[in-house]
Coordinates of C-alpha atoms in Angstrom, one line a residue:
Chain V
X164 CA 81.1 139.4 51.0
X165 CA 78.1 140.1 53.2
X166 CA 76.5 136.9 52.1
X167 CA 79.6 134.9 53.0
X168 CA 79.7 136.5 56.4
X169 CA 76.1 135.6 57.0
X170 CA 76.7 132.0 55.9
X171 CA 79.6 131.8 58.3
X172 CA 77.5 133.1 61.2
X173 CA 74.8 130.6 60.3
X174 CA 77.1 127.6 60.4
X175 CA 78.8 128.8 63.5
X176 CA 75.4 129.0 65.3
X177 CA 74.5 125.5 64.0
X178 CA 77.7 124.0 65.4
X179 CA 77.3 125.8 68.7
X180 CA 73.7 124.4 69.1
X181 CA 74.8 120.9 68.1
X182 CA 77.6 121.1 70.7
X183 CA 75.1 122.1 73.4
X184 CA 72.7 119.3 72.5
X185 CA 75.5 116.7 72.4
X186 CA 76.7 117.9 75.8
X187 CA 73.3 117.5 77.3
X188 CA 72.8 114.1 75.7
X189 CA 76.2 112.9 76.7
X190 CA 76.0 113.9 80.3
X191 CA 72.7 114.0 82.0
X192 CA 74.9 113.6 85.1
X193 CA 78.2 113.9 83.4
X194 CA 79.9 115.4 86.4
X195 CA 78.1 113.4 89.0
X196 CA 80.8 110.9 89.7
X197 CA 80.4 109.9 93.4
X198 CA 77.5 108.4 95.2
X199 CA 77.4 108.5 99.0
X200 CA 75.4 106.0 101.1
X201 CA 74.7 107.2 104.7
X202 CA 73.1 105.2 107.5
X203 CA 72.9 107.7 110.4
X204 CA 73.7 106.4 113.9
X205 CA 74.6 103.0 112.5
X206 CA 76.6 101.9 115.5
X207 CA 73.9 103.0 118.0
X208 CA 71.2 101.3 115.9
X209 CA 73.1 98.0 115.8
X210 CA 73.9 98.2 119.5
X211 CA 70.3 98.9 120.4
X212 CA 69.2 95.8 118.4
X213 CA 65.6 95.0 119.0
X214 CA 65.2 97.8 121.6
X215 CA 64.1 100.4 119.1
X216 CA 62.3 102.5 121.7
X217 CA 65.8 103.3 123.0
X218 CA 66.4 105.4 119.9
X219 CA 63.4 107.6 120.7
X220 CA 64.7 108.4 124.2
X221 CA 68.0 110.2 125.1
X222 CA 70.5 107.4 124.6
X223 CA 74.2 107.2 123.6
X224 CA 76.8 104.5 123.1
X225 CA 78.7 103.9 126.4
X226 CA 82.4 104.7 126.3
X227 CA 84.6 101.9 125.1
X228 CA 88.3 101.4 125.5
X229 CA 90.5 101.2 128.6
X230 CA 89.2 103.2 131.6
X231 CA 92.6 105.0 131.9
X232 CA 91.7 107.1 128.9
X233 CA 89.2 110.0 129.1
X234 CA 85.8 108.4 128.8
X235 CA 83.7 109.8 125.9
X236 CA 80.3 108.7 124.8
X237 CA 79.7 107.3 121.3
X238 CA 76.9 108.0 118.8
X239 CA 73.9 109.7 120.4
X240 CA 70.2 109.4 119.6
X241 CA 68.3 112.5 118.2
X242 CA 66.7 113.0 121.7
X243 CA 70.2 113.1 123.3
X244 CA 71.5 115.5 120.6
X245 CA 68.7 117.8 121.6
X246 CA 70.4 118.1 125.0
X247 CA 73.7 118.9 123.3
X248 CA 75.1 115.3 123.7
X249 CA 76.9 114.1 120.6
X250 CA 79.6 111.5 119.7
X251 CA 82.8 112.4 121.5
X252 CA 81.2 114.4 124.4
X253 CA 83.0 113.5 127.7
X254 CA 80.9 111.1 129.8
X255 CA 80.7 113.5 132.7
X256 CA 79.6 116.4 130.6
X257 CA 77.0 114.2 128.8
X258 CA 75.5 113.1 132.0
X259 CA 75.5 116.7 133.3
X260 CA 73.7 117.9 130.2
X261 CA 71.2 115.0 130.2
X262 CA 70.8 113.2 133.5
X263 CA 68.2 110.8 132.0
X264 CA 70.8 109.7 129.3
X265 CA 70.7 105.9 128.8
X266 CA 74.1 104.3 128.0
X267 CA 74.0 101.5 125.5
X268 CA 76.9 99.0 125.6
X269 CA 78.7 99.2 122.3
X270 CA 78.6 96.2 120.0
X271 CA 81.8 96.5 117.8
X272 CA 81.7 92.9 116.6
X273 CA 78.0 93.2 115.6
X274 CA 78.7 96.6 113.8
X275 CA 81.6 95.1 111.9
X276 CA 79.5 92.1 110.8
X277 CA 76.5 94.1 109.8
X278 CA 78.6 96.7 108.0
X279 CA 80.5 94.1 106.1
X280 CA 77.2 92.5 104.9
X281 CA 75.9 95.9 103.7
X282 CA 79.2 96.6 101.8
X283 CA 79.0 93.1 100.1
X284 CA 75.4 93.9 99.1
X285 CA 76.6 97.2 97.5
X286 CA 79.4 95.5 95.8
X287 CA 76.9 93.0 94.4
X288 CA 75.6 95.7 92.0
X289 CA 79.2 96.1 90.7
X290 CA 80.1 99.1 92.8
X291 CA 83.7 99.6 93.9
X292 CA 83.0 100.8 97.4
X293 CA 85.2 102.9 99.7
X294 CA 84.0 102.5 103.3
X295 CA 84.7 105.7 105.2
X296 CA 83.4 104.5 108.6
X297 CA 80.5 102.1 109.6
X298 CA 77.4 103.8 108.3
X299 CA 79.1 105.8 105.5
X300 CA 80.4 104.6 102.2
X301 CA 81.0 106.1 98.7
X302 CA 81.3 104.6 95.3
X303 CA 81.9 105.9 91.8
X304 CA 78.7 106.1 89.7
X305 CA 80.3 106.6 86.3
X306 CA 81.2 103.0 85.7
X307 CA 77.8 101.7 86.7
X308 CA 75.6 103.9 84.5
X309 CA 75.7 101.6 81.5
X310 CA 75.3 98.5 83.7
X311 CA 72.0 99.9 85.2
X312 CA 70.1 101.5 82.3
X313 CA 72.2 104.5 81.7
X314 CA 70.9 106.9 84.3
X315 CA 71.9 107.8 87.8
X316 CA 68.4 107.3 89.1
X317 CA 68.6 103.6 88.1
X318 CA 72.0 103.2 89.8
X319 CA 70.6 104.7 93.0
X320 CA 67.5 102.4 92.7
X321 CA 69.8 99.4 92.3
X322 CA 71.9 100.3 95.3
X323 CA 68.7 100.9 97.4
X324 CA 67.3 97.6 96.3
X325 CA 70.6 95.8 97.1
X326 CA 70.9 97.3 100.6
X327 CA 67.4 96.1 101.6
X328 CA 67.6 98.6 104.4
X329 CA 66.6 102.3 104.7
X330 CA 69.6 104.6 103.8
X331 CA 70.1 108.1 102.6
X332 CA 71.7 108.6 99.2
X333 CA 73.5 111.6 97.9
X334 CA 75.4 112.2 94.7
X335 CA 77.8 114.9 93.6
X336 CA 81.0 115.7 91.7
X337 CA 83.1 115.1 94.8
X338 CA 83.1 112.7 97.8
X339 CA 82.5 115.5 100.3
X340 CA 79.7 117.1 98.2
X341 CA 78.0 113.7 97.9
X342 CA 78.3 113.3 101.7
X343 CA 76.7 116.8 102.2
X344 CA 74.0 115.8 99.8
X345 CA 73.3 112.5 101.5
X346 CA 73.1 114.2 104.9
X347 CA 70.3 116.4 103.5
X348 CA 68.5 113.6 101.7
X349 CA 65.6 111.6 102.9
X350 CA 65.3 107.8 102.7
X351 CA 63.2 107.8 99.5
X352 CA 64.4 111.1 98.1
X353 CA 68.1 111.2 97.2
X354 CA 69.7 114.6 96.6
X355 CA 71.8 114.9 93.4
X356 CA 74.2 117.8 92.9
X357 CA 74.9 118.0 89.1
X358 CA 77.7 119.9 87.6
X359 CA 81.4 120.3 88.4
X360 CA 83.6 121.9 91.0
X361 CA 81.9 125.3 90.8
X362 CA 78.4 123.8 91.2
X363 CA 79.7 121.8 94.1
X364 CA 81.1 124.9 95.8
X365 CA 77.9 126.8 95.2
X366 CA 75.8 123.9 96.7
X367 CA 78.1 123.6 99.8
X368 CA 78.3 127.4 100.4
X369 CA 75.1 127.6 102.4
X370 CA 75.7 124.4 104.4
X371 CA 77.0 124.5 108.0
X372 CA 80.7 123.7 108.8
X373 CA 79.4 120.9 111.1
X374 CA 79.5 118.8 107.9
X375 CA 83.2 118.6 108.3
X376 CA 82.7 116.2 111.2
X377 CA 81.9 113.6 108.5
X378 CA 85.6 113.3 107.6
X379 CA 87.9 112.1 110.4
X380 CA 90.7 114.4 109.2
X381 CA 88.6 117.5 109.7
X382 CA 86.3 116.3 112.5
X383 CA 87.8 118.6 115.1
X384 CA 87.5 121.8 113.1
X385 CA 83.8 122.8 113.3
X386 CA 83.9 123.9 116.9
X387 CA 86.8 126.4 116.6
X388 CA 85.4 127.6 113.3
X389 CA 82.1 128.4 114.8
X390 CA 83.8 130.1 117.8
X391 CA 85.6 132.3 115.2
X392 CA 82.2 133.2 113.6
X393 CA 82.7 131.0 110.5
X394 CA 79.4 129.1 110.4
X395 CA 79.0 128.0 106.7
X396 CA 81.3 126.3 104.3
X397 CA 80.9 129.3 101.9
X398 CA 82.4 131.6 104.6
X399 CA 85.3 129.1 105.0
X400 CA 85.9 128.9 101.2
X401 CA 86.0 132.7 101.1
X402 CA 88.9 132.9 103.6
X403 CA 92.5 133.3 102.2
X404 CA 94.1 129.9 101.9
X405 CA 97.3 131.1 103.7
X406 CA 95.3 132.4 106.7
X407 CA 93.5 129.0 107.0
X408 CA 96.8 127.1 106.8
X409 CA 98.3 129.4 109.4
X410 CA 95.5 128.9 111.9
X411 CA 94.5 125.3 111.3
X412 CA 97.4 123.6 109.5
X413 CA 96.9 120.6 107.2
X414 CA 93.3 119.8 108.4
X415 CA 92.4 123.4 107.7
X416 CA 93.8 123.3 104.2
X417 CA 91.9 120.1 103.5
X418 CA 88.6 121.7 104.9
X419 CA 89.3 124.7 102.7
X420 CA 89.6 122.5 99.6
X421 CA 86.5 120.5 100.5
X422 CA 84.5 123.7 101.0
X423 CA 85.6 124.8 97.5
X424 CA 84.1 121.6 96.0
X425 CA 87.4 119.8 95.6
X426 CA 88.2 116.4 97.1
X427 CA 90.7 113.5 96.7
X428 CA 90.0 110.4 94.5
X429 CA 88.1 107.5 95.8
X430 CA 90.1 104.6 97.1
X431 CA 87.8 101.6 96.9
X432 CA 88.6 98.6 99.0
X433 CA 89.4 95.1 97.7
X434 CA 86.6 92.8 98.7
X435 CA 88.0 90.7 101.6
X436 CA 88.1 87.0 101.8
X437 CA 86.1 85.8 104.8
X438 CA 87.8 83.2 106.9
X439 CA 86.8 82.9 110.6
X440 CA 86.6 80.4 113.4
X441 CA 84.2 80.8 116.4
X442 CA 84.0 79.0 119.7
X443 CA 80.9 78.9 121.9
X444 CA 82.2 78.7 125.5
X445 CA 80.2 76.4 127.7
X446 CA 80.5 78.9 130.5
X447 CA 81.8 82.5 130.6
X448 CA 85.5 82.3 130.6
X449 CA 88.5 84.5 131.5
X450 CA 92.2 84.1 132.3
X451 CA 94.0 80.8 131.7
X452 CA 90.9 79.0 130.4
X453 CA 90.4 81.7 127.8
X454 CA 94.0 81.3 126.7
X455 CA 93.2 77.6 126.0
X456 CA 90.2 78.6 123.9
X457 CA 92.4 80.9 122.0
X458 CA 94.9 78.1 121.5
X459 CA 92.2 76.0 119.9
X460 CA 90.9 78.8 117.7
X461 CA 94.4 79.6 116.3
X462 CA 95.0 75.9 115.5
X463 CA 91.6 75.6 113.8
X464 CA 92.1 78.8 111.8
X465 CA 95.5 77.7 110.6
X466 CA 94.2 74.3 109.6
X467 CA 91.5 75.7 107.3
X468 CA 92.0 74.6 103.7
X469 CA 90.9 78.0 102.4
X470 CA 94.1 79.4 103.8
X471 CA 96.0 77.6 101.0
X472 CA 99.3 77.9 102.8
X473 CA 99.2 81.7 103.1
X474 CA 100.5 83.6 106.0
X475 CA 98.3 85.9 108.0
X476 CA 99.1 89.7 108.1
X477 CA 96.3 90.8 110.4
X478 CA 93.5 89.1 112.3
X479 CA 90.5 90.3 114.3
X480 CA 89.8 88.9 117.7
X481 CA 86.2 89.4 118.9
X482 CA 84.2 88.2 121.9
X483 CA 80.6 88.3 123.1
X484 CA 80.6 89.4 126.7
X485 CA 78.6 87.9 129.4
X486 CA 77.5 91.3 130.6
X487 CA 76.0 92.1 127.1
X488 CA 77.7 93.9 124.3
X489 CA 80.7 92.7 122.4
X490 CA 84.4 93.4 122.2
X491 CA 86.6 93.6 119.1
X492 CA 90.3 94.1 118.6
X493 CA 92.2 94.2 115.3
X494 CA 95.6 92.6 115.6
X495 CA 98.1 93.3 112.8
X496 CA 101.2 91.2 113.1
X497 CA 104.7 92.7 112.9
X498 CA 105.4 90.4 110.0
X499 CA 103.2 88.0 108.1
X500 CA 103.2 84.7 109.9
X501 CA 101.7 81.2 110.1
X502 CA 103.4 80.1 113.3
X503 CA 100.7 79.2 115.9
X504 CA 103.1 79.9 118.8
X505 CA 103.9 83.4 117.8
X506 CA 100.3 84.1 116.9
X507 CA 99.2 83.0 120.3
X508 CA 101.9 85.2 121.9
X509 CA 100.6 88.3 120.1
X510 CA 96.9 87.5 120.6
X511 CA 97.2 86.6 124.3
X512 CA 98.4 90.2 125.0
X513 CA 95.2 91.5 123.5
X514 CA 93.0 89.0 125.3
X515 CA 94.1 90.6 128.6
X516 CA 92.2 93.8 127.5
X517 CA 88.9 91.9 127.5
X518 CA 86.6 94.0 129.8
X519 CA 84.5 91.1 131.0
X520 CA 84.3 87.3 130.8
X521 CA 83.4 86.1 127.4
X522 CA 80.8 83.6 126.3
X523 CA 81.8 83.4 122.7
X524 CA 85.2 83.9 121.1
X525 CA 85.9 84.5 117.4
X526 CA 89.1 84.8 115.4
X527 CA 88.8 86.1 111.8
X528 CA 91.4 86.8 109.2
X529 CA 91.6 90.5 108.3
X530 CA 94.4 90.3 105.7
X531 CA 96.5 87.5 104.2
X532 CA 100.2 87.7 103.7
X533 CA 102.4 85.9 101.1
X534 CA 102.4 82.1 101.1
X535 CA 104.9 80.5 103.5
X536 CA 106.5 77.1 103.4
X537 CA 105.1 75.2 106.3
X538 CA 107.6 72.4 105.8
X539 CA 109.7 71.7 108.8
X540 CA 113.5 71.9 108.3
X541 CA 115.7 68.9 108.6
X542 CA 117.9 70.5 111.1
X543 CA 116.9 72.2 114.3
X544 CA 116.8 75.9 113.6
X545 CA 115.8 77.0 117.0
X546 CA 119.2 78.6 117.7
X547 CA 119.2 80.4 114.3
X548 CA 115.7 81.7 114.9
X549 CA 116.6 82.9 118.4
X550 CA 119.6 84.7 117.1
X551 CA 117.5 86.3 114.3
X552 CA 115.0 87.6 116.8
X553 CA 117.7 88.9 119.1
X554 CA 119.3 90.7 116.1
X555 CA 115.9 92.3 115.3
X556 CA 115.4 93.3 119.0
X557 CA 118.9 94.9 119.0
X558 CA 118.2 96.8 115.8
X559 CA 115.0 98.2 117.3
X560 CA 116.7 99.1 120.6
X561 CA 119.5 101.0 118.7
X562 CA 116.9 102.7 116.5
X563 CA 115.2 104.0 119.7
X564 CA 118.2 104.7 122.0
X565 CA 121.3 105.1 119.8
X566 CA 124.2 102.9 118.9
X567 CA 125.2 102.2 122.6
X568 CA 121.8 100.8 123.4
X569 CA 122.9 97.2 123.1
X570 CA 126.5 96.2 124.1
X571 CA 128.2 93.0 125.0
X572 CA 131.2 92.1 127.2
X573 CA 134.3 91.2 125.2
X574 CA 137.2 89.6 127.0
X575 CA 140.4 91.1 125.6
X576 CA 143.0 90.1 128.1
X577 CA 141.2 87.5 130.1
X578 CA 144.1 86.6 132.4
X579 CA 145.5 90.1 132.9
X580 CA 146.5 90.9 136.4
X581 CA 145.2 94.5 135.9
X582 CA 141.4 94.2 136.2
X583 CA 140.5 97.1 133.8
X584 CA 142.4 95.4 131.0
X585 CA 140.4 92.2 131.1
X586 CA 137.2 93.2 129.4
X587 CA 135.6 95.9 127.3
X588 CA 132.0 96.6 126.2
X589 CA 131.5 96.5 122.5
X590 CA 128.4 96.9 120.3
X591 CA 126.3 93.7 120.1
X592 CA 127.3 92.3 116.7
Chain R
X521 CA 132.3 103.6 114.9
X522 CA 131.5 103.2 118.6
X523 CA 134.3 103.5 121.1
X524 CA 135.0 100.6 123.5
X525 CA 134.0 101.0 127.1
X526 CA 136.5 99.4 129.5
X527 CA 134.9 97.5 132.4
X528 CA 136.2 97.7 136.0
X529 CA 137.8 101.1 135.6
X530 CA 139.4 102.3 138.9
X531 CA 137.7 105.2 140.7
X532 CA 139.4 107.4 143.2
X533 CA 138.6 106.6 146.9
X534 CA 139.2 108.3 150.2
X535 CA 141.3 105.9 152.3
X536 CA 143.0 106.4 155.7
X537 CA 145.9 103.9 156.0
X538 CA 148.5 102.9 158.5
X539 CA 151.7 104.7 157.7
X540 CA 153.9 101.8 158.7
X541 CA 152.4 98.8 156.8
X542 CA 149.9 100.7 154.5
X543 CA 146.9 98.8 155.9
X544 CA 143.7 100.7 155.3
X545 CA 141.5 101.8 158.4
X546 CA 138.8 103.8 156.7
X547 CA 137.4 103.6 153.1
X548 CA 135.1 106.4 151.9
X549 CA 134.1 107.2 155.5
X550 CA 133.5 103.5 156.4
X551 CA 135.6 101.8 159.0
X552 CA 137.4 98.7 158.0
X553 CA 136.5 95.6 160.0
X554 CA 138.8 93.0 158.4
X555 CA 141.4 92.5 155.7
X556 CA 140.6 89.4 153.7
X557 CA 143.5 89.5 151.3
X558 CA 146.4 91.7 150.1
X559 CA 148.5 91.3 147.0
X560 CA 151.0 93.2 144.9
X561 CA 150.6 93.8 141.1
X562 CA 153.7 94.7 139.1
X563 CA 153.0 94.7 135.4
X564 CA 154.1 96.4 132.1
X565 CA 157.5 97.1 133.5
X566 CA 158.9 96.3 130.1
X567 CA 157.2 99.3 128.4
X568 CA 156.8 103.0 129.1
X569 CA 153.7 102.7 131.3
X570 CA 154.5 100.3 134.1
X571 CA 151.9 99.4 136.8
X572 CA 152.8 99.0 140.4
X573 CA 149.8 98.6 142.8
X574 CA 149.2 97.2 146.3
X575 CA 145.7 95.7 146.4
X576 CA 143.6 95.2 149.6
X577 CA 140.4 93.2 149.8
X578 CA 138.5 94.5 152.8
X579 CA 135.3 94.1 154.7
X580 CA 133.9 97.3 156.2
X581 CA 131.9 97.4 159.5
X582 CA 128.7 97.8 157.5
X583 CA 129.4 94.4 155.9
X584 CA 130.5 95.7 152.5
X585 CA 133.2 93.9 150.6
X586 CA 135.5 96.4 148.8
X587 CA 138.7 96.2 146.8
X588 CA 141.0 99.1 146.9
X589 CA 144.6 99.6 145.8
X590 CA 147.4 102.0 146.4
X591 CA 149.1 103.3 143.3
X592 CA 152.8 102.9 144.3
X593 CA 154.0 104.9 141.3
X594 CA 151.7 107.9 141.0
X595 CA 150.4 107.8 144.6
X596 CA 146.7 107.9 145.6
X597 CA 144.1 105.3 146.5
X598 CA 141.5 103.8 144.1
X599 CA 138.5 101.4 144.5
X600 CA 138.0 98.7 141.9
X601 CA 135.6 95.8 141.4

């Protein structure tokens, strides 16, 4: 009996050891599923271009957008951050904190182009990339391990080689944990957080809540959290979930989950099809002349063979400005279309927002819609089209202002001698 | 279902008129400069809600063109466009 019990204990120990060894073999980074690529101050670096000395002085991206909104600076250089200037600081406050602050005109078109090139390079190693914002992207490592020699180090090396540009790499069990790791990494020394949810929470516990700025949903939380004395993610994770929800709502709940090492799934993008038309303007243009240039660009874009009869769902209108810098506007259409007239109508409204005369204009397809029959109809459908648009306008007016928003006059007793009996107002169709 | 709104509904007006011929002198505090036209409407006499009105198309001293009527059945003055 005693011998049998000893044999049982022996085999149990053998099986336990084998399970441990198998586990270690199976998953050197079994729980490391997300890799984060971080290029700090990407927009500022692109806007500065060759003027690298700017990044060593107090500099920040100049405010963009219409002047009616509150003017806030964009990404700031490390020297500017030392004065307390960071992305989103109001312009007046930034200049008060750092009078020698240099403002760099933003280059949204250049940023979009450069970022797209980098994403394509990452995708060239087989990664399904989710771009969070220019300068920050994540991809799942698990599917790439076998493709690149079976280890995470080789995947990171492949990504670094493909980028051909210094970047920080971090890896962890969740997207946020990978971002935190990347923000502490150095260019040639990636930080890898192995393990699962518990290990991720343990790693994040000592890190500052300022990391929540990396996610746009929680970007506004660090400041109030610090004011309340919560300085680390560990302190945030230790708070009762109900109390966080009560004080900060949905963003607070998300931050609480992130601090506990949990995060949502990656949502990789579908690599886009590039189709663009560009026009060098002989002299800087604005107003009516620019409208004509737009006319030409729309016609050229619609005539491209690569369109293959598809409609356009969204386009990007970009311009190089005569004063330096660029301007970029994404224009999603209300419905997918391939009608040059309607496209020009929608785009001309955006062209008015151009802050300065342009010396180069570019129109690119952002998203295609379903194929459309470009064949002209035998009968003139202008009347039917006009009625359909009118119906749509009435539907929208009613949705906004109630059923009496659109009425029409209906003659009920047109020849009555009593005026109030001649006509009534009824709903439009 | 939306209800129908009638157009040109009469609205009550303050009118001072000649007692002899019913000709208005003042409409809503404005003096009448000229009478352009006057007509009588008798309608619906065949059902339970007959209409009997004396209409006046007037021009006031401020140049406004107004149409008023005197309800000959229920009494009272009304303006109508």
